[in-house]
Every structure is written in C-alpha cells, then in structure tokens.
Tab-separated table of C-alpha atoms in Angstrom:
chain	number	residue	atom	x	y	z
K	946	UNK	CA	-0.055	-0.056	0.062
K	947	UNK	CA	1.332	3.354	-0.845
K	948	UNK	CA	1.892	5.354	2.148
K	949	UNK	CA	0.427	8.998	2.219
K	950	UNK	CA	2.672	11.769	3.976
K	951	UNK	CA	1.791	15.129	4.993
K	952	UNK	CA	4.161	18.230	4.875
K	953	UNK	CA	4.180	19.561	8.199
K	954	UNK	CA	5.890	23.042	8.266
K	955	UNK	CA	6.973	24.612	11.404
K	956	UNK	CA	3.786	26.919	11.563
K	957	UNK	CA	1.830	23.454	11.795
K	958	UNK	CA	3.871	22.645	14.696
K	959	UNK	CA	3.407	25.843	16.600
K	960	UNK	CA	-0.301	25.720	16.063
K	961	UNK	CA	-2.234	28.886	17.225
K	962	UNK	CA	0.893	30.695	18.223
K	963	UNK	CA	0.329	34.286	17.626
K	964	UNK	CA	2.074	36.193	20.255
K	965	UNK	CA	3.065	39.622	19.670
K	966	UNK	CA	5.997	41.080	21.528
K	967	UNK	CA	5.157	44.600	20.770
K	968	UNK	CA	1.719	44.189	22.657
K	969	UNK	CA	3.647	44.875	25.832
K	970	UNK	CA	4.441	48.515	24.581
K	971	UNK	CA	1.449	49.977	26.352
K	972	UNK	CA	1.973	52.647	28.943
K	973	UNK	CA	1.683	51.551	32.579
K	974	UNK	CA	0.343	54.960	33.288
K	975	UNK	CA	-2.830	54.370	30.856
K	976	UNK	CA	-5.826	55.372	32.973
K	977	UNK	CA	-7.412	52.321	32.117
K	978	UNK	CA	-4.971	49.887	33.526
K	979	UNK	CA	-5.677	51.443	37.160
K	980	UNK	CA	-9.262	50.022	36.514
K	981	UNK	CA	-8.112	46.558	36.434
K	982	UNK	CA	-7.294	45.454	40.005
K	983	UNK	CA	-4.935	42.660	40.971
K	984	UNK	CA	-7.439	40.094	41.568
K	985	UNK	CA	-9.098	40.636	38.183
K	986	UNK	CA	-5.981	40.052	36.366
K	987	UNK	CA	-3.924	37.404	38.177
K	988	UNK	CA	-5.624	34.480	36.472
K	989	UNK	CA	-5.044	35.810	33.115
K	990	UNK	CA	-1.310	36.456	33.987
K	991	UNK	CA	-1.115	32.825	35.204
K	992	UNK	CA	-2.359	31.049	32.408
K	993	UNK	CA	-1.146	33.107	29.634
K	994	UNK	CA	2.472	32.513	30.812
K	995	UNK	CA	1.754	28.737	31.538
K	996	UNK	CA	0.881	28.487	27.768
K	997	UNK	CA	4.151	28.994	26.385
K	998	UNK	CA	5.817	27.068	29.353
K	999	UNK	CA	3.829	23.773	28.230
K	1000	UNK	CA	3.910	24.217	24.457
K	1001	UNK	CA	6.811	25.911	23.013
K	1002	UNK	CA	9.167	25.593	25.731
K	1003	UNK	CA	8.170	21.980	26.477
K	1004	UNK	CA	8.658	21.127	22.851
K	1005	UNK	CA	12.109	22.609	22.712
K	1006	UNK	CA	13.303	20.845	25.693
K	1007	UNK	CA	11.797	17.447	24.762
K	1008	UNK	CA	13.436	17.735	21.216
K	1009	UNK	CA	16.868	18.749	22.641
K	1010	UNK	CA	16.952	16.187	25.106
K	1011	UNK	CA	16.059	13.738	22.494
K	1012	UNK	CA	12.767	12.485	24.015
K	1013	UNK	CA	10.777	13.042	20.929
K	1014	UNK	CA	11.148	12.367	17.349
K	1015	UNK	CA	9.155	12.638	14.331
K	1016	UNK	CA	6.512	10.560	12.513
K	1017	UNK	CA	8.518	10.090	9.468
K	1018	UNK	CA	6.012	7.553	8.297
K	1019	UNK	CA	3.374	9.565	7.947
K	1020	UNK	CA	4.869	13.485	7.638
K	1021	UNK	CA	7.785	15.161	6.220
K	1022	UNK	CA	9.475	18.473	6.811
K	1023	UNK	CA	9.006	18.712	10.578
K	1024	UNK	CA	11.676	19.581	13.262
K	1025	UNK	CA	14.304	20.435	10.222
K	1026	UNK	CA	15.607	23.296	12.167
K	1027	UNK	CA	15.692	21.243	15.530
K	1028	UNK	CA	17.198	18.160	13.948
K	1029	UNK	CA	19.694	20.371	12.070
K	1030	UNK	CA	20.508	22.330	15.188
K	1031	UNK	CA	20.055	25.295	12.919
K	1032	UNK	CA	20.559	28.101	15.215
K	1033	UNK	CA	19.373	31.565	13.994
K	1034	UNK	CA	17.401	34.830	15.253
K	1035	UNK	CA	14.202	33.203	14.330
K	1036	UNK	CA	14.785	29.972	16.262
K	1037	UNK	CA	11.895	29.528	19.035
K	1038	UNK	CA	11.710	33.585	19.120
K	1039	UNK	CA	8.221	33.140	20.051
K	1040	UNK	CA	9.559	32.044	23.617
K	1041	UNK	CA	11.028	35.333	24.214
K	1042	UNK	CA	8.132	37.382	22.813
K	1043	UNK	CA	5.703	35.399	25.006
K	1044	UNK	CA	7.443	35.275	28.134
K	1045	UNK	CA	8.059	39.193	27.903
K	1046	UNK	CA	4.338	39.746	27.178
K	1047	UNK	CA	3.087	37.437	29.981
K	1048	UNK	CA	5.771	38.742	32.578
K	1049	UNK	CA	4.657	42.423	31.918
K	1050	UNK	CA	1.244	41.300	33.467
K	1051	UNK	CA	2.863	40.451	36.466
K	1052	UNK	CA	4.733	43.563	36.541
K	1053	UNK	CA	1.415	45.541	36.282
K	1054	UNK	CA	-0.029	43.604	39.277
K	1055	UNK	CA	3.068	44.401	41.543
K	1056	UNK	CA	2.977	48.122	40.446
K	1057	UNK	CA	-0.861	48.393	41.414
K	1058	UNK	CA	-0.947	51.431	43.647
K	1059	UNK	CA	-2.650	49.846	46.615
K	1060	UNK	CA	-1.360	47.981	49.565
K	1061	UNK	CA	-4.633	46.172	49.741
K	1062	UNK	CA	-3.431	43.726	47.298
K	1063	UNK	CA	-0.026	42.605	48.945
K	1064	UNK	CA	-1.067	38.850	48.346
K	1065	UNK	CA	-1.788	39.126	45.028
K	1066	UNK	CA	1.521	41.284	44.551
K	1067	UNK	CA	3.542	38.500	46.312
K	1068	UNK	CA	2.153	36.015	43.993
K	1069	UNK	CA	2.950	38.122	41.028
K	1070	UNK	CA	6.517	38.466	42.273
K	1071	UNK	CA	7.026	34.678	42.552
K	1072	UNK	CA	5.595	34.000	39.163
K	1073	UNK	CA	7.588	36.756	37.502
K	1074	UNK	CA	10.840	35.238	39.071
K	1075	UNK	CA	9.643	32.022	37.866
K	1076	UNK	CA	9.743	33.191	34.416
K	1077	UNK	CA	12.510	35.521	34.498
K	1078	UNK	CA	14.951	32.728	35.807
K	1079	UNK	CA	13.985	30.944	32.386
K	1080	UNK	CA	14.714	34.257	30.270
K	1081	UNK	CA	18.157	34.138	31.871
K	1082	UNK	CA	18.838	30.596	31.634
K	1083	UNK	CA	17.728	30.442	28.128
K	1084	UNK	CA	19.125	33.920	26.824
K	1085	UNK	CA	21.975	35.075	29.533
K	1086	UNK	CA	21.673	38.882	29.689
K	1087	UNK	CA	18.033	40.375	29.066
K	1088	UNK	CA	16.395	43.695	29.718
K	1089	UNK	CA	15.186	43.357	33.505
K	1090	UNK	CA	15.537	46.534	35.571
K	1091	UNK	CA	14.179	48.578	33.033
K	1092	UNK	CA	11.807	46.004	31.212
K	1093	UNK	CA	7.978	46.506	31.415
K	1094	UNK	CA	8.007	50.323	31.289
K	1095	UNK	CA	5.827	50.497	28.158
K	1096	UNK	CA	5.949	53.734	26.378
K	1097	UNK	CA	7.891	55.318	29.005
K	1098	UNK	CA	10.910	53.237	27.920
K	1099	UNK	CA	10.697	51.370	24.674
K	1100	UNK	CA	14.367	50.553	24.427
K	1101	UNK	CA	15.219	49.045	27.905
K	1102	UNK	CA	18.879	48.390	28.653
K	1103	UNK	CA	20.251	44.537	29.029
K	1104	UNK	CA	21.178	43.619	32.418
K	1105	UNK	CA	23.719	41.243	33.515
K	1106	UNK	CA	22.455	37.845	33.819
K	1107	UNK	CA	24.198	37.270	37.414
K	1108	UNK	CA	22.675	40.532	38.872
K	1109	UNK	CA	19.302	39.539	37.552
K	1110	UNK	CA	19.582	35.869	39.330
K	1111	UNK	CA	20.554	37.791	42.624
K	1112	UNK	CA	17.788	40.032	42.385
K	1113	UNK	CA	15.428	37.148	41.921
K	1114	UNK	CA	16.110	36.126	45.050
K	1115	UNK	CA	15.468	39.440	46.594
K	1116	UNK	CA	12.253	39.531	44.901
K	1117	UNK	CA	11.084	35.957	46.276
K	1118	UNK	CA	12.219	36.949	49.825
K	1119	UNK	CA	10.259	40.271	49.531
K	1120	UNK	CA	6.985	38.136	48.367
K	1121	UNK	CA	7.535	35.916	51.403
K	1122	UNK	CA	7.781	39.224	53.570
K	1123	UNK	CA	4.874	40.604	52.199
K	1124	UNK	CA	2.703	37.236	52.620
K	1125	UNK	CA	3.833	37.285	56.414
K	1126	UNK	CA	3.246	40.979	56.997
K	1127	UNK	CA	0.000	41.664	54.710
K	1128	UNK	CA	-2.015	44.470	56.114
K	1129	UNK	CA	-5.300	43.554	58.102
K	1130	UNK	CA	-6.878	45.607	54.918
K	1131	UNK	CA	-5.272	42.869	52.240
K	1132	UNK	CA	-7.949	41.685	49.984
K	1133	UNK	CA	-7.978	37.741	50.534
K	1134	UNK	CA	-7.110	35.630	47.531
K	1135	UNK	CA	-9.696	32.916	46.380
K	1136	UNK	CA	-10.548	31.167	43.159
K	1137	UNK	CA	-9.023	34.030	40.993
K	1138	UNK	CA	-5.747	32.466	41.849
K	1139	UNK	CA	-6.025	29.315	39.455
K	1140	UNK	CA	-2.876	27.652	40.787
K	1141	UNK	CA	-3.083	27.416	44.470
K	1142	UNK	CA	-6.824	28.865	45.142
K	1143	UNK	CA	-5.083	31.736	47.817
K	1144	UNK	CA	-3.327	29.293	49.903
K	1145	UNK	CA	-0.628	31.515	50.814
K	1146	UNK	CA	1.457	29.066	52.931
K	1147	UNK	CA	1.479	26.852	49.633
K	1148	UNK	CA	2.954	30.033	47.927
K	1149	UNK	CA	5.612	30.436	50.530
K	1150	UNK	CA	6.630	26.893	49.659
K	1151	UNK	CA	6.659	27.591	45.944
K	1152	UNK	CA	8.914	30.757	46.746
K	1153	UNK	CA	11.137	28.731	48.777
K	1154	UNK	CA	11.704	26.089	46.322
K	1155	UNK	CA	12.383	28.470	43.430
K	1156	UNK	CA	14.881	29.929	45.629
K	1157	UNK	CA	16.433	26.636	46.024
K	1158	UNK	CA	16.418	25.912	42.037
K	1159	UNK	CA	17.967	29.429	41.507
K	1160	UNK	CA	20.571	28.759	44.216
K	1161	UNK	CA	21.401	25.267	42.880
K	1162	UNK	CA	21.894	26.630	39.197
K	1163	UNK	CA	24.560	28.450	40.420
K	1164	UNK	CA	26.127	25.823	42.517
K	1165	UNK	CA	28.011	24.033	39.595
K	1166	UNK	CA	29.413	27.416	38.003
K	1167	UNK	CA	32.591	26.550	36.435
K	1168	UNK	CA	32.815	23.242	37.531
K	1169	UNK	CA	32.695	19.681	35.584
K	1170	UNK	CA	30.836	16.351	36.189
K	1171	UNK	CA	28.416	18.249	38.460
K	1172	UNK	CA	30.878	18.864	41.036
K	1173	UNK	CA	30.090	21.803	43.517
K	1174	UNK	CA	31.555	25.172	42.403
K	1175	UNK	CA	34.922	26.336	43.740
K	1176	UNK	CA	34.416	29.896	42.757
K	1177	UNK	CA	34.964	31.878	45.717
K	1178	UNK	CA	32.537	34.598	45.248
K	1179	UNK	CA	30.114	32.082	44.396
K	1180	UNK	CA	30.618	29.856	47.466
K	1181	UNK	CA	30.392	32.750	49.826
K	1182	UNK	CA	27.138	33.718	48.146
K	1183	UNK	CA	25.704	30.422	48.334
K	1184	UNK	CA	26.733	29.737	51.768
K	1185	UNK	CA	25.013	32.976	53.076
K	1186	UNK	CA	21.994	32.295	51.136
K	1187	UNK	CA	21.548	28.801	52.153
K	1188	UNK	CA	22.120	29.546	55.942
K	1189	UNK	CA	18.751	31.632	56.001
K	1190	UNK	CA	16.868	29.349	53.588
K	1191	UNK	CA	13.659	28.289	54.861
K	1192	UNK	CA	13.616	24.538	54.002
K	1193	UNK	CA	10.140	24.216	53.636
K	1194	UNK	CA	9.522	23.158	50.139
K	1195	UNK	CA	6.633	22.287	47.790
K	1196	UNK	CA	5.220	19.192	48.968
K	1197	UNK	CA	2.544	18.600	46.042
K	1198	UNK	CA	2.486	19.091	42.404
K	1199	UNK	CA	1.981	22.879	41.625
K	1200	UNK	CA	-1.111	22.868	39.066
K	1201	UNK	CA	-3.018	25.370	37.128
K	1202	UNK	CA	-6.644	24.931	36.059
K	1203	UNK	CA	-8.948	27.965	35.533
K	1204	UNK	CA	-11.678	25.507	34.734
K	1205	UNK	CA	-10.117	24.034	31.658
K	1206	UNK	CA	-12.911	21.844	29.423
K	1207	UNK	CA	-13.561	21.177	25.723
K	1208	UNK	CA	-16.403	23.698	25.545
K	1209	UNK	CA	-14.320	25.590	22.975
K	1210	UNK	CA	-10.600	25.818	21.905
K	1211	UNK	CA	-9.889	28.700	24.178
K	1212	UNK	CA	-11.143	26.681	27.257
K	1213	UNK	CA	-8.850	23.600	26.541
K	1214	UNK	CA	-5.814	23.052	28.591
K	1215	UNK	CA	-3.164	24.770	26.274
K	1216	UNK	CA	-1.279	21.408	26.057
K	1217	UNK	CA	-4.086	19.447	24.887
K	1218	UNK	CA	-5.391	22.274	22.553
K	1219	UNK	CA	-2.003	21.295	20.981
K	1220	UNK	CA	-2.683	17.588	20.776
K	1221	UNK	CA	-6.291	16.844	20.611
K	1222	UNK	CA	-9.634	18.265	19.131
K	1223	UNK	CA	-12.569	19.274	21.440
K	1224	UNK	CA	-14.333	15.892	20.675
K	1225	UNK	CA	-14.272	13.541	23.561
K	1226	UNK	CA	-16.311	10.458	23.565
K	1227	UNK	CA	-16.695	7.122	25.367
K	1228	UNK	CA	-18.479	5.881	28.609
K	1229	UNK	CA	-15.529	7.005	30.838
K	1230	UNK	CA	-15.225	10.777	31.009
K	1231	UNK	CA	-11.976	10.629	33.145
K	1232	UNK	CA	-10.453	8.840	30.164
K	1233	UNK	CA	-12.170	9.815	27.059
K	1234	UNK	CA	-11.578	8.554	23.522
K	1235	UNK	CA	-9.934	11.486	21.790
K	1236	UNK	CA	-9.537	12.962	18.356
K	1237	UNK	CA	-6.064	13.697	17.967
K	1238	UNK	CA	-4.688	16.788	16.038
K	1239	UNK	CA	-1.933	16.319	13.492
K	1240	UNK	CA	0.757	17.909	16.101
K	1241	UNK	CA	-0.003	14.767	18.148
K	1242	UNK	CA	0.213	12.501	15.451
K	1243	UNK	CA	3.395	13.903	14.317
K	1244	UNK	CA	5.408	13.516	17.557
K	1245	UNK	CA	6.700	10.029	18.405
K	1246	UNK	CA	9.236	8.585	20.737
K	1247	UNK	CA	12.733	8.736	19.924
K	1248	UNK	CA	14.997	5.800	19.802
K	1249	UNK	CA	17.295	7.182	22.406
K	1250	UNK	CA	14.492	7.564	25.264
K	1251	UNK	CA	13.264	4.313	24.179
K	1252	UNK	CA	16.289	2.524	24.825
K	1253	UNK	CA	16.371	4.364	28.359
K	1254	UNK	CA	12.925	3.373	29.421
K	1255	UNK	CA	12.799	-0.077	27.922
K	1256	UNK	CA	16.155	-1.225	29.464
K	1257	UNK	CA	18.248	-1.891	32.750
K	1258	UNK	CA	15.496	-1.727	34.249
K	1259	UNK	CA	12.123	-1.688	32.676
K	1260	UNK	CA	10.530	1.799	33.678
K	1261	UNK	CA	6.919	1.623	34.513
K	1262	UNK	CA	6.483	5.209	33.257
K	1263	UNK	CA	7.280	4.079	29.934
K	1264	UNK	CA	3.548	3.185	29.078
K	1265	UNK	CA	2.460	6.328	30.447
K	1266	UNK	CA	5.033	8.472	28.818
K	1267	UNK	CA	4.538	6.798	25.341
K	1268	UNK	CA	1.995	4.334	23.787
K	1269	UNK	CA	3.552	0.804	23.815
K	1270	UNK	CA	4.077	-1.166	20.413
K	1271	UNK	CA	4.387	-4.738	21.155
K	1272	UNK	CA	4.927	-3.990	24.745
K	1273	UNK	CA	7.720	-1.502	24.336
K	1274	UNK	CA	8.290	2.055	23.692
K	1275	UNK	CA	9.557	1.950	20.036
K	1276	UNK	CA	11.417	5.114	18.857
K	1277	UNK	CA	12.768	6.788	15.889
K	1278	UNK	CA	16.496	8.270	15.446
K	1279	UNK	CA	16.168	11.917	15.379
K	1280	UNK	CA	16.732	12.833	11.569
K	1281	UNK	CA	16.083	9.494	10.140
K	1282	UNK	CA	13.627	8.696	7.380
K	1283	UNK	CA	11.066	6.085	6.606
K	1284	UNK	CA	12.001	2.952	4.878
K	1285	UNK	CA	13.240	2.099	2.431
K	1286	UNK	CA	15.188	5.259	2.325
K	1287	UNK	CA	15.805	5.250	6.136
K	1288	UNK	CA	15.451	2.727	8.896
K	1289	UNK	CA	12.471	3.994	10.994
K	1290	UNK	CA	10.483	1.269	12.244
K	1291	UNK	CA	7.008	1.028	10.624
K	1292	UNK	CA	5.293	1.377	13.995
K	1293	UNK	CA	6.321	4.266	16.396
K	1294	UNK	CA	5.305	5.077	19.961
K	1295	UNK	CA	3.136	8.393	20.414
K	1296	UNK	CA	2.905	10.357	23.096
K	1297	UNK	CA	1.325	8.310	26.149
K	1298	UNK	CA	-1.932	8.451	28.200
K	1299	UNK	CA	-0.249	9.841	31.222
K	1300	UNK	CA	0.639	13.077	29.240
K	1301	UNK	CA	-2.398	13.231	26.923
K	1302	UNK	CA	-5.862	12.687	28.779
K	1303	UNK	CA	-8.474	15.104	28.304
K	1304	UNK	CA	-9.299	18.818	27.690
K	1305	UNK	CA	-9.918	19.455	31.457
K	1306	UNK	CA	-6.746	18.008	32.795
K	1307	UNK	CA	-4.590	19.967	35.266
K	1308	UNK	CA	-1.569	21.981	33.806
K	1309	UNK	CA	1.760	21.366	35.861
K	1310	UNK	CA	3.980	24.226	36.694
K	1311	UNK	CA	6.385	22.470	38.951
K	1312	UNK	CA	6.068	18.919	39.903
K	1313	UNK	CA	6.510	17.442	43.393
K	1314	UNK	CA	9.115	15.051	41.851
K	1315	UNK	CA	11.114	18.044	40.776
K	1316	UNK	CA	11.081	19.770	44.337
K	1317	UNK	CA	12.192	16.200	45.895
K	1318	UNK	CA	15.008	16.147	43.428
K	1319	UNK	CA	16.199	19.604	44.020
K	1320	UNK	CA	16.268	18.636	47.835
K	1321	UNK	CA	18.396	15.720	47.011
K	1322	UNK	CA	21.001	17.669	45.187
K	1323	UNK	CA	21.079	20.231	47.963
K	1324	UNK	CA	21.301	17.419	50.547
K	1325	UNK	CA	24.096	15.750	48.481
K	1326	UNK	CA	26.093	19.148	48.213
K	1327	UNK	CA	25.672	19.792	51.838
K	1328	UNK	CA	23.555	22.826	51.565
K	1329	UNK	CA	20.481	21.531	53.535
K	1330	UNK	CA	20.530	18.980	56.474
K	1331	UNK	CA	20.706	15.432	56.259
K	1332	UNK	CA	23.776	14.494	54.136
K	1333	UNK	CA	23.501	11.532	51.664
K	1334	UNK	CA	21.237	9.748	53.497
K	1335	UNK	CA	18.555	12.570	53.208
K	1336	UNK	CA	19.485	12.826	49.501
K	1337	UNK	CA	18.769	9.021	49.043
K	1338	UNK	CA	15.471	9.500	50.895
K	1339	UNK	CA	14.525	12.453	48.615
K	1340	UNK	CA	15.643	10.430	45.663
K	1341	UNK	CA	13.407	7.635	46.305
K	1342	UNK	CA	10.503	9.861	47.151
K	1343	UNK	CA	10.761	11.805	43.893
K	1344	UNK	CA	10.626	8.427	41.947
K	1345	UNK	CA	7.567	7.492	43.555
K	1346	UNK	CA	6.129	11.187	43.120
K	1347	UNK	CA	6.744	10.752	39.465
K	1348	UNK	CA	5.277	7.549	39.175
K	1349	UNK	CA	1.866	8.822	40.911
K	1350	UNK	CA	2.046	11.908	38.782
K	1351	UNK	CA	1.981	9.710	35.452
K	1352	UNK	CA	-0.608	7.301	36.761
K	1353	UNK	CA	2.153	4.519	36.614
K	1354	UNK	CA	2.670	1.604	39.417
K	1355	UNK	CA	6.389	1.836	40.950
K	1356	UNK	CA	6.518	-2.028	41.691
K	1357	UNK	CA	10.202	-2.910	42.324
K	1358	UNK	CA	11.637	-0.194	40.330
K	1359	UNK	CA	12.935	2.043	43.310
K	1360	UNK	CA	15.185	-1.022	44.413
K	1361	UNK	CA	15.836	-2.096	40.919
K	1362	UNK	CA	17.079	1.230	39.656
K	1363	UNK	CA	19.110	1.967	42.757
K	1364	UNK	CA	21.481	-0.803	41.780
K	1365	UNK	CA	22.242	0.761	38.338
K	1366	UNK	CA	24.957	3.066	38.107
K	1367	UNK	CA	23.756	6.375	36.325
K	1368	UNK	CA	20.126	5.894	37.056
K	1369	UNK	CA	19.978	4.954	40.725
K	1370	UNK	CA	21.279	6.741	43.649
K	1371	UNK	CA	22.753	4.051	45.384
K	1372	UNK	CA	24.975	2.445	42.834
K	1373	UNK	CA	26.032	5.590	41.063
K	1374	UNK	CA	29.455	6.924	41.429
K	1375	UNK	CA	28.460	10.236	40.631
K	1376	UNK	CA	25.301	10.952	42.741
K	1377	UNK	CA	24.243	13.888	40.675
K	1378	UNK	CA	24.193	11.873	37.334
K	1379	UNK	CA	21.506	9.692	38.850
K	1380	UNK	CA	19.626	12.627	40.071
K	1381	UNK	CA	19.498	14.474	36.838
K	1382	UNK	CA	18.777	11.179	35.078
K	1383	UNK	CA	15.513	10.855	37.092
K	1384	UNK	CA	14.851	14.536	36.674
K	1385	UNK	CA	14.831	14.173	32.826
K	1386	UNK	CA	12.399	11.245	33.212
K	1387	UNK	CA	10.026	12.886	35.660
K	1388	UNK	CA	9.973	15.961	33.560
K	1389	UNK	CA	9.547	14.121	30.205
K	1390	UNK	CA	6.797	15.556	28.232
K	1391	UNK	CA	5.670	18.010	31.155
K	1392	UNK	CA	8.453	20.545	31.367
K	1393	UNK	CA	11.216	19.634	28.753
K	1394	UNK	CA	12.875	22.863	28.914
K	1395	UNK	CA	13.844	22.538	32.572
K	1396	UNK	CA	15.347	19.159	31.868
K	1397	UNK	CA	17.312	20.571	28.956
K	1398	UNK	CA	18.630	23.411	31.119
K	1399	UNK	CA	19.694	21.238	33.745
K	1400	UNK	CA	21.247	19.044	31.191
K	1401	UNK	CA	23.224	22.241	29.986
K	1402	UNK	CA	24.334	22.941	33.580
K	1403	UNK	CA	25.623	19.463	34.652
K	1404	UNK	CA	26.227	17.549	31.551
K	1405	UNK	CA	23.854	14.738	32.690
K	1406	UNK	CA	22.380	12.576	31.267
K	1407	UNK	CA	25.447	11.226	29.592
K	1408	UNK	CA	25.645	10.631	25.770
K	1409	UNK	CA	22.533	12.077	24.373
K	1410	UNK	CA	23.109	11.513	20.775
K	1411	UNK	CA	22.924	14.330	18.044
K	1412	UNK	CA	20.522	14.064	15.350
K	1413	UNK	CA	21.405	12.101	12.308
K	1414	UNK	CA	23.582	14.371	10.102
K	1415	UNK	CA	23.581	17.305	12.592
K	1416	UNK	CA	26.718	19.347	13.062
K	1417	UNK	CA	27.402	22.267	15.346
K	1418	UNK	CA	30.466	24.408	16.063
K	1419	UNK	CA	31.293	22.319	19.552
K	1420	UNK	CA	29.732	18.971	18.060
K	1421	UNK	CA	27.000	19.249	21.004
K	1422	UNK	CA	23.731	20.907	21.608
K	1423	UNK	CA	23.666	24.793	22.079
K	1424	UNK	CA	23.985	26.307	25.463
K	1425	UNK	CA	21.552	29.151	24.832
K	1426	UNK	CA	18.985	30.458	22.487
K	1427	UNK	CA	19.679	33.382	20.163
K	1428	UNK	CA	18.367	36.973	20.772
K	1429	UNK	CA	15.312	37.109	18.547
K	1430	UNK	CA	14.470	39.128	15.460
K	1431	UNK	CA	11.747	40.940	16.924
K	1432	UNK	CA	14.224	42.535	19.726
K	1433	UNK	CA	17.085	43.159	17.095
K	1434	UNK	CA	14.308	45.021	15.227
K	1435	UNK	CA	12.825	47.175	18.159
K	1436	UNK	CA	15.779	47.321	20.661
K	1437	UNK	CA	19.060	47.043	18.251
K	1438	UNK	CA	20.876	49.638	20.130
K	1439	UNK	CA	20.966	47.523	23.458
K	1440	UNK	CA	21.135	44.012	22.033
K	1441	UNK	CA	24.399	42.350	22.848
K	1442	UNK	CA	26.532	41.325	20.011
K	1443	UNK	CA	26.115	37.640	19.290
K	1444	UNK	CA	27.186	35.096	16.618
K	1445	UNK	CA	25.747	31.638	16.009
K	1446	UNK	CA	29.017	30.171	17.481
K	1447	UNK	CA	28.308	32.068	20.806
K	1448	UNK	CA	25.202	29.961	21.279
K	1449	UNK	CA	27.315	27.016	21.584
K	1450	UNK	CA	30.123	28.396	23.216
K	1451	UNK	CA	28.832	30.935	25.702
K	1452	UNK	CA	26.333	29.992	28.039
K	1453	UNK	CA	24.532	31.933	31.084
K	1454	UNK	CA	26.900	33.092	33.772
K	1455	UNK	CA	26.120	29.563	35.916
K	1456	UNK	CA	27.681	27.557	32.896
C-alpha cells in the first residue's frame, strides 16, 4: 500500500501561536490600567505564561533532550531546524516574545497602587521570578530592571544575568515578607488564583523551592561532572543564602486549572489544545476517547528515550509517557527517514496516556518530583541538612511522586534502579548523574525545557546523541538561544552582539 505523507511546516507545529512581543508597549500610566485590580488580572497572567511553558518551551526541551522524534512514516518536513541544530534569530523566538508579554502582566499587578492587594502582588512577584529565571537560563543577559515600562522606555537596557539572578532572590524574599506581613486590610486571594486557590502557605513553599532552584543553578558554576563550584565569590554567596533559606519546600504538584474544558478551543488546557480536538467520546469521562490533531500524530518517541525506558531496568513510566508497541516503547532516531530510504520502524510510539488525557486536565507548573530532586541535590552538596542519607530518601520519594503523577505503578523499580550506575542513587559513582537522570524522566513531556537547562548545567544525562547528520561548532547542542529578530528590530541599540557560535560556546553565567 502506498503511504501518504503530510508536509508539516514549522507553522503547523506551533499551532495557534500568535504572540506579539510589541503588545507589551502599553504605558503603565494608562488610566484604564488602574481600573484592573490585581484580583481581576491574576488568573489571565498565570494562564497566559503557562501556555508558552507547556507548549513551545516544553517542545524545545523534549526535542533537544532527544525524547521526541518525528513520525517520518506519515509526515515530512518537520523539526528540520531542531534536528539540524540550525540556530538563528528566528529559532523559537516566540519563547522570548511570549515570556516578555506575559511577565509584563505580573509587573502590572506588582505596581498596582494599593497595599490592599499585597498577597496578589506577592504571587505576581513569585511568578515573575519563575519566568525571568527561564529568560536568563535561555538567553543570558536580558532587559530586566528597565523592562515593562511600556511607552516610558521602549528600548530597555540589557542587564547582567548574574545581577538578575541575585535580584530574583531579593524579589522572592520580598514576596515571602509581603505574605507574612500583609496588612489587615489586604484583600483575600481565592479562586481567581488558578494555581493554589489563595493558599499563601503553599505560595511560600513555592517561593522557597524556586529560591532553591535558583541557588542550585549557580552551585556548579565553572565545574565539571556536576561537582560543586569552587568559585570563591559564588561559594560565599551560596553559603550565606543557604544559611537563611527556609527549608519548607513544595510538597505537592503545583498545578494550574482555571476551569479547562472541551467547551471551546480557548477553554482547553493549552497542552491539550495542541494535541487533541474538542471532541471527547466514550463511556468514561475521566479517560475519554480523543480525536487527535496532526501535532499529536507527528510527535513520536525517539529511539534514544526508548532505550532508556525499556532497559536496565524496565521503567514503569514508559507506558504512561508513550504508547507501547508490542509491549515496548518503539522510537525513531532523530533525523532518520522512513523505509526504504531510512531505517525508521513502521510502528512508532506516540505520546502516552499519562500526558495526553482530556481537555480539562490540570497543567503542571512545578512537579513534586522536581522539588524532591532539588532537595536531593542540595542535601548531597551539603547545602541543606541530612547529607547522603537525606539525599537518598528525597531521591526515592521523587521516583514515587513521578510514578503517581503519571499514573504508573512503581512496583520494585526503586530498588531495581538503585542498583544501576547512572540511573539509581545507591549504585551511582556520581550521585548527581543519577539525580539528573531521574529528573529528565520525571519532566519528560511535562517540562522539557527545565530538563534541557539542567542538562546544559551539569552535562547529565550522559551521551545524549545528536540527530543524524547534525553538526555544530562544538559537536554538541547549544548552550542558549539567540536573541530574537523582534528584539533586533525594536531594541537594536541595546542587544548584545552575538554570533551563532556564541550560542554553542557562551552559556549563562552559571555555566
């Protein structure tokens, strides 16, 4: 039978992406802005920023981590830039545009002229810090201190990435203080907070965990093999910060759900809007039968991740992350072609039922598994109490939390994997390699960009292959993205000089 293939250009992959970076150039002094109180805008700010995290940033990370391949048996023309490692100022430029547009909404909340919304402002500070960390992680120096001034400053200066990172800690401390010392007249936060429903203690845990992640990102500065930094200034800073860190961290998945449903496209979970039509049938509303979009049908498991999940030991999450073919994950080598010109298997594993469920499913901003693995790393490095014993406990708990998140049965996997060097804490010569391996699996399909950034920071997991035929100045994946065309056009006087080679050789300050 003759196979029919569909040409899938980049625009089809991005599906519905129409973010406009220039939309943020609205004066914060506009009298209409003062009519929008923080309780009326916090939900839109949260949901808008999450959309780019789960769609484009998730996609970027999963492709660069070699989790996803292309369904070459049915499509041609997709992932050409990603598989070719073709860096340019147009490559994923919508990430920059979307993050700046959406963090602008958090700035508006923070600047609202009333102390009666201190809890809403604290939430905005935490979320703005969450996304600005990603801007630094992906681009290095970015506009920060002068950003979001609208018409008052349409050409904001670029700030040193280290200075931004240090100020993010200041902002998170400020947010925690605002929560602890909110005036009696402060308006309560309720259902308009579509992440934590106004649970301010949970917001403090989220802020503490974000502080932990920001600090740990710096802990390997200038080192190799995941070793703790010996840079004197960084060591001094980290010791001071960890001495005052409240070790009260995220103890559940941080989710987002403003009332996602299949009523219309705008109400679908944005990840599901990328993957499935509104039609949901079947007798079980918890697990309906879906009608998939071409973007779902295009994405398939890579042969690399198939090998990781299928072998030594079998990972129970494999059938939740990907659909199984003959009881195993079957993947395609990135850059391969269909037979007979290529060697791709005729049946490939799609994204699995632990990721693509229904239109109303929760979104995930930070997983409990990530929080526990951050604590495992911090304990292993001696930054929080407990040492290796605590690190082992956090590590094991993270695996269990990841299984629960994906709907997998853990079985004997914790004991089995702990006997494997590189995947389990107990047997691993390098404990950080095991921690990063488990983080890469826990974040697979949920927050791919976080996994890629951690890989960039530590070099783990080892031996992630380049796509077939791909070349780069270093023979490896890039360390960062390039400043986008939109910024070169609108803020050319301030954009730092950058070559394609720089994207591969010059990482953020913590590298």
